[in-house]
Coordinates of C-alpha atoms in Angstrom, one line a residue:
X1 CA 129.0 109.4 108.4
X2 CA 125.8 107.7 106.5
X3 CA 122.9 107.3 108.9
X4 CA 120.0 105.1 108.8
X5 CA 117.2 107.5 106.7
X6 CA 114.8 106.9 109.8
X7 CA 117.2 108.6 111.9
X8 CA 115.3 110.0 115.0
X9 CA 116.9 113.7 115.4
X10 CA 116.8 114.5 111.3
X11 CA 113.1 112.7 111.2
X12 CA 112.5 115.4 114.5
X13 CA 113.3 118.3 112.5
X14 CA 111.7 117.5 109.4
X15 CA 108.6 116.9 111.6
X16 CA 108.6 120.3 112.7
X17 CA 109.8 122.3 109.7
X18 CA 107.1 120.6 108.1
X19 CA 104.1 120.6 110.4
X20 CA 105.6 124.9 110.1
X21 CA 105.1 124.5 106.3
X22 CA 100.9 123.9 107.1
X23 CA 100.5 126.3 109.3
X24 CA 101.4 128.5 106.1
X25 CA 100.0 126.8 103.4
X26 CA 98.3 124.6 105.1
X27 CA 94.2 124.8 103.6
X28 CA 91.1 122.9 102.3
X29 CA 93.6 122.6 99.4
X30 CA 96.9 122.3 100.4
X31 CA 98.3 119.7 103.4
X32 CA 101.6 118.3 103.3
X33 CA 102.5 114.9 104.8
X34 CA 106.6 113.2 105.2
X35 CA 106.4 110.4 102.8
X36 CA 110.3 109.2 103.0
X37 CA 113.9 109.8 104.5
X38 CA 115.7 108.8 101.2
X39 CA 119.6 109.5 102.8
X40 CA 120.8 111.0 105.8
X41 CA 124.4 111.5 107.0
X42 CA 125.6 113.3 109.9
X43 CA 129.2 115.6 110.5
X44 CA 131.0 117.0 113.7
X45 CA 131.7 120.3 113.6
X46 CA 132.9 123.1 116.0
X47 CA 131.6 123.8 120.2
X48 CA 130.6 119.6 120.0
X49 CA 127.7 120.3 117.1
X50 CA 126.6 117.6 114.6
X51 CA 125.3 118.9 110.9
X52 CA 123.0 116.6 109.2
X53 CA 122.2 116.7 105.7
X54 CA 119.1 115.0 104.5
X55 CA 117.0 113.9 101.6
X56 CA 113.5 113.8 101.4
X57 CA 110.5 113.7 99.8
X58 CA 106.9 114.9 100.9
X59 CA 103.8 114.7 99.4
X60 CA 101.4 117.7 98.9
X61 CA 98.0 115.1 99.4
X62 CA 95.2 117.2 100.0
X63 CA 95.3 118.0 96.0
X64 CA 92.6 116.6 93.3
X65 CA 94.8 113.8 91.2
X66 CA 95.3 115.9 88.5
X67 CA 97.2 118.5 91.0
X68 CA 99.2 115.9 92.9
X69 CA 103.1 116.1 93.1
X70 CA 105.7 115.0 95.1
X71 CA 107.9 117.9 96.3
X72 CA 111.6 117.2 97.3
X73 CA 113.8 118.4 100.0
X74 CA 117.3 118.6 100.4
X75 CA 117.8 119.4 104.4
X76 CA 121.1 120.2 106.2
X77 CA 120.4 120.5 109.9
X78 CA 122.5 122.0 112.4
X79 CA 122.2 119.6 115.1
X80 CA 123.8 120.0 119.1
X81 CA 125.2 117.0 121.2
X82 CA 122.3 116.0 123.6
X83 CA 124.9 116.0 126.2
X84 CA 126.7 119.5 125.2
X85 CA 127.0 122.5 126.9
X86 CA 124.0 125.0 126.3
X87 CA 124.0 128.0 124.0
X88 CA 122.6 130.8 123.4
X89 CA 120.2 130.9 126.6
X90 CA 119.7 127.3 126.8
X91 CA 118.5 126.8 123.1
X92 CA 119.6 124.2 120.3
X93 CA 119.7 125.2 116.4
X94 CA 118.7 123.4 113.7
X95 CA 120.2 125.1 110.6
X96 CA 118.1 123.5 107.2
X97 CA 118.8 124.3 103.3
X98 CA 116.1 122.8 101.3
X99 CA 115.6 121.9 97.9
X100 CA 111.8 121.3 97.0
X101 CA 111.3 119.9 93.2
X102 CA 108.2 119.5 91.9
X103 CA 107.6 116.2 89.8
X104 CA 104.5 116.2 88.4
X105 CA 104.4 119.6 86.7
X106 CA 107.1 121.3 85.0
X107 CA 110.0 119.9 87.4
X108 CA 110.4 122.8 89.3
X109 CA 112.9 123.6 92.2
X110 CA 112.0 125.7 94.8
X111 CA 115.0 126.7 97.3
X112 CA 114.2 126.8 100.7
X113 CA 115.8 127.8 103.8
X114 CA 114.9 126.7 107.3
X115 CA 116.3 127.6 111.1
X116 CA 114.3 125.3 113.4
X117 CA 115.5 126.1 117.4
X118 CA 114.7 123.6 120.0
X119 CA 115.3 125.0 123.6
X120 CA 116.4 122.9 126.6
X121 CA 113.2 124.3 128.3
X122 CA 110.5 121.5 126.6
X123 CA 107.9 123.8 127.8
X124 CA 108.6 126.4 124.8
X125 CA 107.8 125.7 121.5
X126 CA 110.5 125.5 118.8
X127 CA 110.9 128.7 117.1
X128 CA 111.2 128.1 112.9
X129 CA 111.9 130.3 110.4
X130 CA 111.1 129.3 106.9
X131 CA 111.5 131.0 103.5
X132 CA 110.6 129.5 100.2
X133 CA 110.6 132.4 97.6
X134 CA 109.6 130.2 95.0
X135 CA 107.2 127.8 96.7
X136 CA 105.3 130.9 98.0
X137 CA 105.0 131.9 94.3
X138 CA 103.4 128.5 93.7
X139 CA 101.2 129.0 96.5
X140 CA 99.7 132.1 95.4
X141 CA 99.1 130.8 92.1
X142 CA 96.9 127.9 93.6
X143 CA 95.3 130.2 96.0
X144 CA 93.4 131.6 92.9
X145 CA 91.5 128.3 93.0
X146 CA 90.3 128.5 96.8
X147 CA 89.4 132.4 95.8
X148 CA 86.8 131.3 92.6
X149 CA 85.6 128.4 95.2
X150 CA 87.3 125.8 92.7
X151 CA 86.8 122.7 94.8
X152 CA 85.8 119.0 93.8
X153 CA 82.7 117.2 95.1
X154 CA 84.8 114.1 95.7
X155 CA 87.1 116.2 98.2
X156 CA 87.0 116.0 101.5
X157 CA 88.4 119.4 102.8
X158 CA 87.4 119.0 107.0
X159 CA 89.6 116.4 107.0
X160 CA 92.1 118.2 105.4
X161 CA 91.5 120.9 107.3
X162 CA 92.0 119.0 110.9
X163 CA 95.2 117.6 109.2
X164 CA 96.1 121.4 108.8
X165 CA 95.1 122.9 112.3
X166 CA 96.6 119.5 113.7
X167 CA 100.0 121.1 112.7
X168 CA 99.6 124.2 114.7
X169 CA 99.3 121.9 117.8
X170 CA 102.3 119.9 116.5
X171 CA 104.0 122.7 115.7
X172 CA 103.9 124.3 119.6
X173 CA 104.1 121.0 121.5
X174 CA 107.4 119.8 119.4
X175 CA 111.0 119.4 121.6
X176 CA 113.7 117.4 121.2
X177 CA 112.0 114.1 122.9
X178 CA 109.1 114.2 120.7
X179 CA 107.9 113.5 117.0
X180 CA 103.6 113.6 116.3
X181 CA 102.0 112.9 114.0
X182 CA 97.7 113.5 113.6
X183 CA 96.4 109.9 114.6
X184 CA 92.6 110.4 114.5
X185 CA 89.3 112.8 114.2
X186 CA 87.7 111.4 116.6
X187 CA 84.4 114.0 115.7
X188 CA 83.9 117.1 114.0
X189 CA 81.0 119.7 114.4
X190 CA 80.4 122.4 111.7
X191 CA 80.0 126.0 114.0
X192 CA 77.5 129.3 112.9
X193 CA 79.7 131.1 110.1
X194 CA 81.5 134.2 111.1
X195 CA 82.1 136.8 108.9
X196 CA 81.9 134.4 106.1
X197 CA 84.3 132.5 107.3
X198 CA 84.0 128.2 108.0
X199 CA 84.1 127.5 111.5
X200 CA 85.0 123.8 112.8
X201 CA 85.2 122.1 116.1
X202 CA 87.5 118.9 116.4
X203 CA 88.2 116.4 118.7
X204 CA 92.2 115.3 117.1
X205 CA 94.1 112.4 118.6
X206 CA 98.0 113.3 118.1
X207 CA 100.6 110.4 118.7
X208 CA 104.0 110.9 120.2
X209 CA 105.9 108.3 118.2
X210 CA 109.0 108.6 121.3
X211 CA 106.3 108.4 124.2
X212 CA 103.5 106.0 122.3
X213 CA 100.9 108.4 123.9
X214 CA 97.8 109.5 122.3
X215 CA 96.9 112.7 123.1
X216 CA 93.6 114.1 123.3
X217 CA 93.1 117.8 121.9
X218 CA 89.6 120.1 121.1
X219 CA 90.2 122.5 118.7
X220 CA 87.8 125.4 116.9
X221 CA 89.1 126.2 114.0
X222 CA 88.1 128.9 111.2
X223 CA 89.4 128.9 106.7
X224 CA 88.4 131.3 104.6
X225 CA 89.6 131.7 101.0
X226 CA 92.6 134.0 101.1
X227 CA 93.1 134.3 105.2
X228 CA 94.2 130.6 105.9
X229 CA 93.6 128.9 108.7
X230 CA 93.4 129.9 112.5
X231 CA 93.1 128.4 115.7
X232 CA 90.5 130.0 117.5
X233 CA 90.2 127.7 120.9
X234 CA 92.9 124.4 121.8
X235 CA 92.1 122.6 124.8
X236 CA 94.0 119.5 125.8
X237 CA 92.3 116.8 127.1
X238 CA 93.7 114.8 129.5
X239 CA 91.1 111.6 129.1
X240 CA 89.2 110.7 126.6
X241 CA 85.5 111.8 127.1
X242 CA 84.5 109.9 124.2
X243 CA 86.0 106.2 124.5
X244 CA 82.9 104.9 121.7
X245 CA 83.7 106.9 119.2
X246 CA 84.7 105.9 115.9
X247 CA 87.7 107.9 114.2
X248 CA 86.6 109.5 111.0
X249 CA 90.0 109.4 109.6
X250 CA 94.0 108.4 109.8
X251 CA 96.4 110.7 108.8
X252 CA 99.2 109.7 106.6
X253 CA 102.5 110.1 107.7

């Protein structure tokens, strides 16, 4: 059956498979946004599941111009009835296969497969597992740049770089009843370098596109070339400390 491409449970997985693929790639380099639901259609199969297959494209944006490509995936999700029986200890799978092309380079496909696994619990996070031989190939390749310190003036990698830690949040506060994206910085503060790593402190505003909440969330936050990113401290805020402040950036959907 053909869905509308905005569909809220394949746009929910794709949210979290994808806020997964920056806490792995994720750098001053490297941040990957949704850009479109291109098709979406949805099956019944066995023990009242539902199987999505999707098609959609995201866009690697944290790259100079000269490095910018569109990357697309093929999804099929394995998908429960929100009103079936639970399984499995209370838990819901998502089963994804994933097609990533490359479009600006040499057209390259990268095959990807996904298991994303909501539980009934909403307290506990989605578990994803994620394996993109190819891609991570790619990755390593591009890494060489962050190594050498290969970075342009015109960048602006601590945006990028909330974007990226943003997903980590995402990533751990996801269930079925929510979809975020990063809605603001509302202010950054450069920290004393450890062990020559960059240290960062953000104030993030996330938005629950179900809820229309904006949640407040302080995050310190280290990158170094070759070790990724890592949260160091999250606190959630339940009000705003800061109502004057002005947000540095939006994030792209």
């Amino acid at each position: 059956m053909e869905l509308v491409p905005i569909h809220f449970p394949a746009r929910r997985a794709a949210k979290v498979a994808l806020h997964h693929l920056n806490t792995l790639h994720g750098s001053p380099f490297n941040v990957f946004g949704l850009q479109e639901v291109h098709k979406a259609t949805m099956e019944e199969i066995d023990s009242g599941r539902r199987k999505y297959s999707l098609d959609l494209s995201v866009i690697e944006w944290a790259s100079s111009e000269s490095r910018e490509k569109k990357l697309m995936l093929k999804y099929h999700i394995l998908l429960h009835d929100f009103v079936s029986q639970e399984i499995d200890s209370g838990r819901r799978k998502y089963s994804l296969d994933l097609s990533v092309i490359e479009w600006a380079s040499s057209n390259s496909v990268f095959r990807c497969l996904a298991l994303v696994t909501f539980s009934l619990d909403l307290k506990t996070p989605p578990d994803v597992q994620i394996d993109c031989a190819e891609l991570q190939q790619t990755m390593l390749s591009l890494q060489k740049d962050e190594d050498q310190g290969n970075m342009s003036e015109e960048m602006k990698p601590f945006w990028h770089l909330a974007a990226v830690a943003s997903s980590f949040i995402m990533l751990k506060e996801s269930s079925e009843n929510t979809e975020f994206n990063m809605a603001q910085v509302a202010s950054l503060n450069q920290q004393e370098s450890r062990e020559k790593k960059l240290m960062l402190k953000y104030h993030i505003l996330l938005h629950d596109f179900v809820s229309q909440e904006i949640l407040h969330w302080q995050l310190l936050c280290s990158w170094a070339p070759g070790q990724g990113v890592e949260i160091l401290e999250a606190q959630f805020v339940p009000k705003c400390p800061h109502t004057n402040e002005s947000a540095d950036n939006t994030a792209a959907d």
